[in-house]
Tab-separated table of C-alpha atoms in Angstrom:
chain	number	residue	atom	x	y	z
A	343	MET	CA	48.370	-73.654	-20.033
A	344	LYS	CA	45.349	-76.514	-20.064
A	345	THR	CA	47.341	-78.844	-18.703
A	346	ILE	CA	48.552	-76.967	-15.943
A	347	ILE	CA	45.141	-76.304	-14.725
A	348	ALA	CA	44.096	-79.613	-15.175
A	349	ALA	CA	46.974	-80.988	-13.649
A	350	CYS	CA	46.002	-78.326	-10.615
A	351	SER	CA	42.291	-79.765	-10.574
A	352	GLN	CA	44.008	-83.847	-9.550
A	353	ASN	CA	45.977	-82.243	-6.932
A	354	LEU	CA	42.736	-80.532	-5.714
A	355	SER	CA	40.985	-83.486	-6.059
A	356	GLY	CA	43.276	-85.804	-4.519
A	357	SER	CA	43.977	-83.321	-1.652
A	358	ARG	CA	40.035	-83.398	-1.141
A	359	ALA	CA	39.899	-87.276	-1.186
A	360	SER	CA	42.928	-87.705	0.829
A	361	ILE	CA	41.351	-85.217	3.558
A	362	GLN	CA	37.898	-86.919	3.265
A	363	THR	CA	39.773	-90.017	3.725
A	364	THR	CA	41.039	-89.048	6.640
A	365	LEU	CA	38.727	-87.615	8.355
A	366	ARG	CA	36.445	-91.262	7.702
A	367	THR	CA	39.015	-92.859	9.233
A	368	LEU	CA	38.917	-90.463	12.524
A	369	LEU	CA	35.565	-91.025	12.724
A	370	ALA	CA	35.838	-94.633	12.447
A	371	ALA	CA	38.403	-94.823	15.237
A	372	PRO	CA	37.012	-95.225	18.530
A	373	TRP	CA	36.471	-92.795	21.061
A	374	PRO	CA	38.044	-92.864	24.526
A	375	SER	CA	35.547	-93.530	26.813
A	376	GLN	CA	34.561	-91.836	29.847
A	377	ARG	CA	36.269	-94.548	32.002
A	378	ASP	CA	39.282	-93.995	29.896
A	379	ILE	CA	39.369	-90.228	30.233
A	380	ARG	CA	38.616	-91.111	34.281
A	381	SER	CA	41.356	-92.764	34.108
A	382	TRP	CA	43.724	-90.136	32.647
A	383	LEU	CA	42.673	-87.703	34.368
A	384	GLN	CA	43.537	-90.160	38.084
A	385	LEU	CA	47.050	-90.403	36.876
A	386	LEU	CA	47.705	-86.920	35.535
A	387	SER	CA	46.976	-85.692	39.405
A	388	VAL	CA	49.077	-88.175	41.162
A	389	LEU	CA	52.206	-87.152	38.476
A	390	GLN	CA	51.340	-83.328	39.642
A	391	TRP	CA	51.965	-84.230	42.947
A	392	VAL	CA	54.715	-86.645	42.623
A	393	LEU	CA	56.307	-84.165	40.731
A	394	SER	CA	55.687	-81.216	43.167
A	395	PHE	CA	56.956	-82.837	46.194
A	396	LEU	CA	60.090	-84.294	44.743
A	397	LEU	CA	61.021	-81.211	42.612
A	398	LEU	CA	59.133	-78.086	42.526
A	399	GLY	CA	61.800	-77.114	45.925
A	400	THR	CA	65.083	-78.144	43.480
A	401	ILE	CA	63.711	-76.680	40.553
A	402	SER	CA	62.228	-73.145	42.024
A	403	LEU	CA	65.914	-72.915	44.129
A	404	LEU	CA	68.141	-73.234	40.863
A	405	LEU	CA	65.441	-71.399	38.518
A	406	LEU	CA	66.435	-68.019	40.814
A	407	ILE	CA	70.185	-68.891	41.735
A	408	TYR	CA	70.133	-69.103	37.882
A	409	LEU	CA	68.467	-65.625	37.476
A	410	VAL	CA	70.556	-63.928	39.820
A	411	PHE	CA	73.462	-64.049	36.704
A	412	THR	CA	70.046	-62.420	34.122
A	413	SER	CA	68.676	-59.701	33.706
A	414	PHE	CA	65.723	-61.006	35.790
A	415	TRP	CA	67.918	-60.580	39.406
A	416	PRO	CA	65.610	-58.392	40.328
A	417	ILE	CA	62.777	-61.175	40.992
A	418	SER	CA	65.398	-63.366	43.044
A	419	ALA	CA	65.734	-60.197	45.214
A	420	LEU	CA	62.730	-59.490	45.636
A	421	TYR	CA	61.886	-63.380	46.730
A	422	LEU	CA	64.944	-63.565	48.882
A	423	ALA	CA	63.158	-60.348	50.859
A	424	TRP	CA	60.205	-61.964	50.559
A	425	ILE	CA	61.271	-64.922	52.106
A	426	ILE	CA	63.406	-62.878	55.569
A	427	PHE	CA	60.199	-60.727	55.916
A	428	ASP	CA	58.348	-64.101	55.911
A	429	TRP	CA	60.393	-66.225	57.678
A	430	ASP	CA	58.766	-67.204	60.924
A	431	THR	CA	54.898	-67.846	59.247
A	432	PRO	CA	55.500	-71.636	59.222
A	433	GLU	CA	55.774	-71.484	62.142
A	434	LYS	CA	53.222	-69.553	63.226
A	435	GLY	CA	50.276	-70.959	61.806
A	436	GLY	CA	51.243	-70.832	57.909
A	437	ARG	CA	49.226	-69.139	55.244
A	438	ARG	CA	46.417	-71.861	54.529
A	439	LEU	CA	44.371	-71.271	51.431
A	440	PRO	CA	40.670	-73.359	51.149
A	441	CYS	CA	40.403	-73.089	47.887
A	442	LEU	CA	43.032	-75.259	47.696
A	443	ARG	CA	41.864	-77.855	49.617
A	444	ARG	CA	38.934	-77.943	47.466
A	445	TRP	CA	40.830	-77.674	44.234
A	446	PRO	CA	39.138	-80.891	42.064
A	447	VAL	CA	42.125	-82.750	40.999
A	448	TRP	CA	42.103	-84.158	44.600
A	449	ARG	CA	39.173	-85.833	43.984
A	450	HIS	CA	40.663	-87.625	41.078
A	451	PHE	CA	44.296	-87.992	43.129
A	452	ARG	CA	41.455	-89.761	45.725
A	453	ASP	CA	39.834	-91.985	43.365
A	454	TYR	CA	43.250	-93.073	41.716
A	455	PHE	CA	43.927	-95.182	44.438
A	456	PRO	CA	41.137	-95.117	45.739
A	457	VAL	CA	41.612	-93.458	49.396
A	458	LYS	CA	38.882	-93.676	52.288
A	459	LEU	CA	38.880	-92.053	55.618
A	460	VAL	CA	36.955	-93.766	58.097
A	461	LYS	CA	35.561	-91.974	61.313
A	462	THR	CA	35.249	-94.174	64.280
A	463	HIS	CA	34.504	-91.122	67.264
A	464	ASP	CA	33.722	-87.657	67.439
A	465	LEU	CA	36.238	-85.375	67.993
A	466	SER	CA	35.006	-81.954	69.857
A	467	PRO	CA	35.725	-78.593	68.517
A	468	SER	CA	36.156	-77.559	72.293
A	469	HIS	CA	39.031	-79.207	72.335
A	470	ASN	CA	42.617	-79.460	70.536
A	471	TYR	CA	44.376	-83.140	68.870
A	472	ILE	CA	47.500	-84.558	67.924
A	473	ILE	CA	46.665	-87.282	65.546
A	474	GLY	CA	49.613	-90.094	65.280
A	475	SER	CA	49.128	-91.002	61.544
A	476	HIS	CA	51.150	-94.422	60.908
A	477	PRO	CA	52.715	-95.807	59.081
A	478	HIS	CA	54.577	-93.593	56.993
A	479	GLY	CA	55.036	-94.819	54.131
A	480	ILE	CA	57.220	-93.863	51.238
A	481	LEU	CA	55.253	-90.116	50.544
A	482	CYS	CA	52.841	-90.215	53.204
A	483	VAL	CA	50.068	-90.626	50.827
A	484	GLY	CA	46.795	-90.899	53.154
A	485	ALA	CA	48.331	-87.823	55.866
A	486	PHE	CA	48.338	-86.079	52.743
A	487	CYS	CA	44.833	-86.518	50.726
A	488	ASN	CA	42.847	-87.056	54.317
A	489	PHE	CA	44.424	-83.925	56.606
A	490	ILE	CA	45.539	-81.702	53.772
A	491	THR	CA	42.564	-82.037	51.078
A	492	GLY	CA	39.116	-81.993	51.435
A	493	SER	CA	38.340	-84.763	48.820
A	494	THR	CA	37.831	-87.672	51.433
A	495	GLY	CA	35.073	-85.677	53.549
A	496	PHE	CA	37.204	-85.013	56.930
A	497	GLY	CA	35.232	-81.620	57.451
A	498	GLU	CA	31.850	-83.372	57.197
A	499	MET	CA	32.795	-85.872	59.227
A	500	PHE	CA	34.791	-84.167	62.053
A	501	PRO	CA	32.715	-80.474	61.807
A	502	GLY	CA	34.266	-77.319	63.888
A	503	ILE	CA	38.205	-79.069	62.939
A	504	GLN	CA	40.801	-77.864	61.047
A	505	PRO	CA	43.483	-80.001	60.124
A	506	PHE	CA	47.054	-79.352	59.348
A	507	LEU	CA	49.951	-81.724	58.730
A	508	THR	CA	53.603	-81.765	59.832
A	509	THR	CA	56.485	-82.318	57.954
A	510	LEU	CA	60.264	-81.707	57.857
A	511	ALA	CA	60.701	-77.962	58.537
A	512	GLY	CA	63.658	-78.010	56.165
A	513	ASN	CA	61.398	-77.873	53.066
A	514	PHE	CA	60.217	-74.669	54.459
A	515	ARG	CA	63.379	-72.867	53.503
A	516	LEU	CA	63.178	-73.915	49.526
A	517	PRO	CA	61.423	-71.296	47.798
A	518	VAL	CA	58.108	-71.888	45.982
A	519	PHE	CA	57.562	-74.803	47.537
A	520	ARG	CA	57.220	-73.611	50.977
A	521	GLU	CA	54.126	-71.573	49.579
A	522	TYR	CA	52.514	-74.463	48.102
A	523	LEU	CA	53.015	-76.270	51.341
A	524	MET	CA	51.739	-73.979	53.703
A	525	SER	CA	48.676	-73.266	51.476
A	526	GLY	CA	47.304	-76.824	51.898
A	527	GLY	CA	48.032	-76.390	55.837
A	528	LEU	CA	51.509	-78.070	56.509
A	529	CYS	CA	52.990	-76.767	59.007
A	530	PRO	CA	57.172	-77.755	60.398
A	531	VAL	CA	57.312	-80.624	63.059
A	532	THR	CA	59.300	-78.251	65.219
A	533	ARG	CA	57.860	-77.689	69.121
A	534	ARG	CA	57.394	-74.011	68.635
A	535	ALA	CA	54.984	-74.336	65.338
A	536	ILE	CA	52.945	-77.688	66.878
A	537	GLY	CA	52.883	-75.414	70.114
A	538	TYR	CA	51.439	-72.141	67.955
A	539	LEU	CA	48.640	-74.384	66.789
A	540	LEU	CA	47.851	-75.720	70.175
A	541	SER	CA	47.926	-72.844	72.405
A	542	LYS	CA	47.643	-69.676	70.599
A	543	ASN	CA	45.210	-70.437	67.057
A	544	GLY	CA	42.004	-70.974	69.687
A	545	THR	CA	40.365	-74.775	69.816
A	546	GLY	CA	39.205	-77.348	67.458
A	547	ASN	CA	43.079	-77.527	65.428
A	548	ALA	CA	43.918	-81.194	64.882
A	549	VAL	CA	47.716	-81.606	64.039
A	550	ALA	CA	48.783	-84.803	62.333
A	551	ILE	CA	52.384	-85.824	63.176
A	552	VAL	CA	53.773	-89.001	61.227
A	553	VAL	CA	55.696	-89.753	64.243
A	554	GLY	CA	57.943	-92.945	62.531
A	555	GLY	CA	59.111	-90.489	60.177
A	556	ALA	CA	62.218	-91.023	58.442
A	557	ALA	CA	63.823	-94.220	60.299
A	558	GLU	CA	60.105	-96.238	59.951
A	559	SER	CA	60.348	-95.152	55.767
A	560	LEU	CA	63.899	-97.220	55.745
A	561	SER	CA	62.049	-100.283	56.159
A	562	CYS	CA	59.025	-99.474	53.920
A	563	HIS	CA	57.712	-102.053	51.750
A	564	PRO	CA	54.620	-104.429	50.845
A	565	GLY	CA	53.490	-106.656	53.793
A	566	VAL	CA	55.680	-104.642	56.448
A	567	THR	CA	53.322	-103.578	59.864
A	568	THR	CA	55.979	-102.248	62.068
A	569	LEU	CA	56.831	-98.939	63.217
A	570	ILE	CA	59.300	-96.326	65.003
A	571	LEU	CA	57.324	-95.691	67.892
A	572	LYS	CA	58.703	-97.214	71.275
A	573	ASN	CA	60.939	-94.330	71.541
A	574	ARG	CA	59.039	-91.706	70.060
A	575	LYS	CA	57.824	-89.853	73.211
A	576	GLY	CA	57.569	-85.961	72.197
A	577	PHE	CA	54.789	-85.585	70.901
A	578	VAL	CA	53.214	-87.209	73.969
A	579	ARG	CA	54.957	-84.612	76.006
A	580	MET	CA	53.721	-81.909	73.879
A	581	ALA	CA	49.745	-82.945	74.485
A	582	LEU	CA	50.463	-83.023	78.307
A	583	GLN	CA	51.873	-79.550	77.854
A	584	HIS	CA	49.247	-77.863	75.986
A	585	GLY	CA	46.406	-80.612	77.384
A	586	ALA	CA	45.857	-82.055	73.498
A	587	HIS	CA	43.874	-85.206	73.383
A	588	LEU	CA	46.222	-87.753	71.466
A	589	VAL	CA	44.648	-89.734	68.748
A	590	PRO	CA	45.720	-92.618	66.942
A	591	SER	CA	45.162	-93.338	62.976
A	592	PHE	CA	46.698	-95.805	60.612
A	593	SER	CA	46.048	-96.144	56.997
A	594	PHE	CA	46.013	-98.976	55.966
A	595	GLY	CA	47.692	-100.072	52.385
A	596	GLU	CA	50.237	-97.083	52.762
A	597	ASN	CA	53.344	-99.862	52.330
A	598	ASP	CA	51.677	-101.507	49.500
A	599	LEU	CA	52.244	-98.103	47.130
A	600	PHE	CA	55.869	-98.484	46.595
A	601	HIS	CA	58.464	-101.386	46.100
A	602	GLN	CA	61.636	-99.875	48.229
A	603	VAL	CA	65.398	-101.823	48.130
A	604	VAL	CA	65.981	-102.502	52.273
A	605	PHE	CA	69.122	-102.885	53.257
A	606	GLU	CA	70.232	-105.089	56.226
A	607	GLU	CA	70.855	-102.971	59.222
A	608	GLY	CA	74.880	-103.078	59.715
A	609	SER	CA	75.473	-103.061	56.003
A	610	TRP	CA	77.290	-99.762	54.575
A	611	MET	CA	74.281	-98.873	52.428
A	612	ARG	CA	72.143	-99.194	55.376
A	613	SER	CA	75.377	-96.702	57.299
A	614	ILE	CA	75.304	-94.207	54.682
A	615	GLN	CA	71.072	-94.063	55.115
A	616	HIS	CA	71.309	-93.552	58.891
A	617	ARG	CA	74.134	-91.247	58.698
A	618	PHE	CA	72.359	-88.862	55.941
A	619	GLN	CA	69.089	-89.144	58.236
A	620	LYS	CA	70.915	-87.591	61.253
A	621	MET	CA	72.355	-84.380	59.028
A	622	MET	CA	69.576	-83.950	56.838
A	623	GLY	CA	66.460	-84.896	58.824
A	624	PHE	CA	65.405	-87.181	56.065
A	625	ALA	CA	66.637	-90.770	54.731
A	626	PRO	CA	67.774	-91.495	50.660
A	627	CYS	CA	65.262	-94.084	49.863
A	628	ILE	CA	65.548	-96.500	46.982
A	629	PHE	CA	62.189	-96.997	45.389
A	630	TYR	CA	60.108	-97.343	42.434
A	631	GLY	CA	57.043	-98.253	41.607
A	632	ARG	CA	54.601	-97.864	38.155
A	633	GLY	CA	55.302	-96.076	35.239
A	634	LEU	CA	53.496	-93.041	33.636
A	635	THR	CA	52.308	-95.749	30.415
A	636	SER	CA	52.061	-98.568	31.916
A	637	VAL	CA	51.449	-100.406	35.690
A	638	ARG	CA	53.922	-103.083	34.317
A	639	SER	CA	56.745	-100.704	33.516
A	640	TRP	CA	58.778	-99.397	36.459
A	641	GLY	CA	58.757	-95.858	37.529
A	642	PHE	CA	58.207	-93.138	40.319
A	643	LEU	CA	54.275	-93.369	40.328
A	644	PRO	CA	52.822	-95.457	43.456
A	645	TYR	CA	50.823	-98.135	42.508
A	646	ALA	CA	47.045	-98.139	42.552
A	647	ARG	CA	46.422	-99.866	45.923
A	648	PRO	CA	43.342	-98.905	48.026
A	649	ILE	CA	44.198	-97.372	51.529
A	650	THR	CA	41.932	-96.770	54.352
A	651	THR	CA	42.934	-94.282	57.221
A	652	VAL	CA	41.034	-95.187	60.179
A	653	VAL	CA	40.952	-92.220	63.007
A	654	GLY	CA	40.449	-94.169	66.378
A	655	GLU	CA	39.593	-93.070	69.748
A	656	PRO	CA	40.921	-90.350	71.337
A	657	VAL	CA	43.368	-90.389	74.811
A	658	MET	CA	41.775	-87.751	76.938
A	659	VAL	CA	45.223	-85.724	78.566
A	660	PRO	CA	45.427	-83.379	81.002
A	661	LYS	CA	47.155	-80.266	80.756
A	662	ILE	CA	50.425	-80.447	82.571
A	663	GLU	CA	53.321	-77.647	81.852
A	664	ASP	CA	56.041	-79.819	83.350
A	665	PRO	CA	54.717	-83.334	82.749
A	666	SER	CA	57.209	-86.056	84.450
A	667	CYS	CA	59.007	-88.177	82.447
A	668	GLU	CA	56.852	-90.966	84.519
A	669	MET	CA	53.390	-88.581	83.577
A	670	VAL	CA	54.773	-88.680	79.802
A	671	ASP	CA	55.802	-92.810	79.919
A	672	MET	CA	52.178	-93.687	80.972
A	673	TYR	CA	50.117	-91.262	78.554
A	674	HIS	CA	52.797	-92.762	75.509
A	675	GLU	CA	51.841	-96.424	77.424
A	676	MET	CA	47.747	-95.660	76.825
A	677	TYR	CA	48.623	-94.266	73.241
A	678	VAL	CA	50.168	-97.107	72.176
A	679	ARG	CA	47.798	-99.298	73.232
A	680	SER	CA	44.776	-97.124	71.583
A	681	LEU	CA	46.777	-97.610	68.524
A	682	LEU	CA	47.232	-101.646	68.933
A	683	LYS	CA	43.491	-101.884	69.499
A	684	LEU	CA	42.210	-99.807	66.562
A	685	PHE	CA	44.788	-101.783	64.616
A	686	ASN	CA	43.616	-105.116	65.427
A	687	GLU	CA	40.135	-104.236	65.238
A	688	ASN	CA	40.706	-103.454	61.148
A	689	LYS	CA	42.855	-105.299	60.096
A	690	THR	CA	40.263	-108.005	58.678
A	691	LYS	CA	38.637	-105.299	57.024
A	692	TYR	CA	41.177	-103.427	54.549
A	693	GLY	CA	43.236	-106.325	53.415
A	694	LEU	CA	45.368	-107.876	56.233
A	695	SER	CA	44.367	-111.051	57.523
A	696	GLU	CA	44.093	-111.977	61.849
A	697	ALA	CA	47.412	-113.462	61.930
A	698	ASP	CA	48.679	-110.129	61.053
A	699	GLU	CA	50.255	-108.085	63.894
A	700	LEU	CA	51.473	-104.617	64.469
A	701	HIS	CA	55.201	-104.721	65.803
A	702	ILE	CA	56.046	-101.500	67.191
A	703	LEU	CA	59.900	-100.722	67.978
């Protein structure tokens, strides 16, 4: 018995010594600094955003289909009934949640790159506006951060102006994802949705449209300053029909966030991308950025490169219910000149050289 007690005492002493050694080791280890913690929070905020935009809709759809074949099928049935009942809401102003714009995670998202908004002229709340957002980039980070989140101070810079951002109408057919988009102030890039915001939602509305769209994303890679704009005139016609002023904006650094495998015009891969774009509304880009654990590894996260979105001078537009093609062309040309002026006046301030030119196709 004495032998057993002695053995137990020795084991307990050894355990205490082991625990004490472990605690001393932990206490001696360097604790993460505030800078490290901020970096992790910024990385996680970008990760959740990328995963939400790339996977939330698809995963939600697959989950609801799976639930149909389980005892939880009423969940899918009820949500389907809700979507049918709520079908037109995205095209009638959506269902914006102001608290989402103030979500603290967006400050970390902003600081990861960082993203900055620059105001050059006032926007009067007595008018409505169509903001042309350039360039498209891969995921429209600058447009999202500035026009959907309140992290860059849009509300303080432009008091009385309520921003909206348009995206593909197909995104609002995906379960759960549609609620996420509407809560942030996104709406379909359709005539009906934009027309509602410009004519039936009062004044002080600014609808941001990424004019270049999917076609522009196919040529996006670092150093590119080419826009698809020459034949994109539908937004100008809508501005004339509703008397909404046109406002150019340019996000310097947007094309530097990812690397993309760009296929030459005429190649079979390029033709597949164009056909997919015509059928689905978006182009399948093969792109890569940094990994989750290291900047030097490959992954799907954007590189931490600064983005500066400069909002330019409004082009005053009269209200003409049925504008002629000549009238549309004239205001389109005025808009292009205003955009070129904005680009040339700011390019050397935000990472480009004096020799860089904005090419419009």
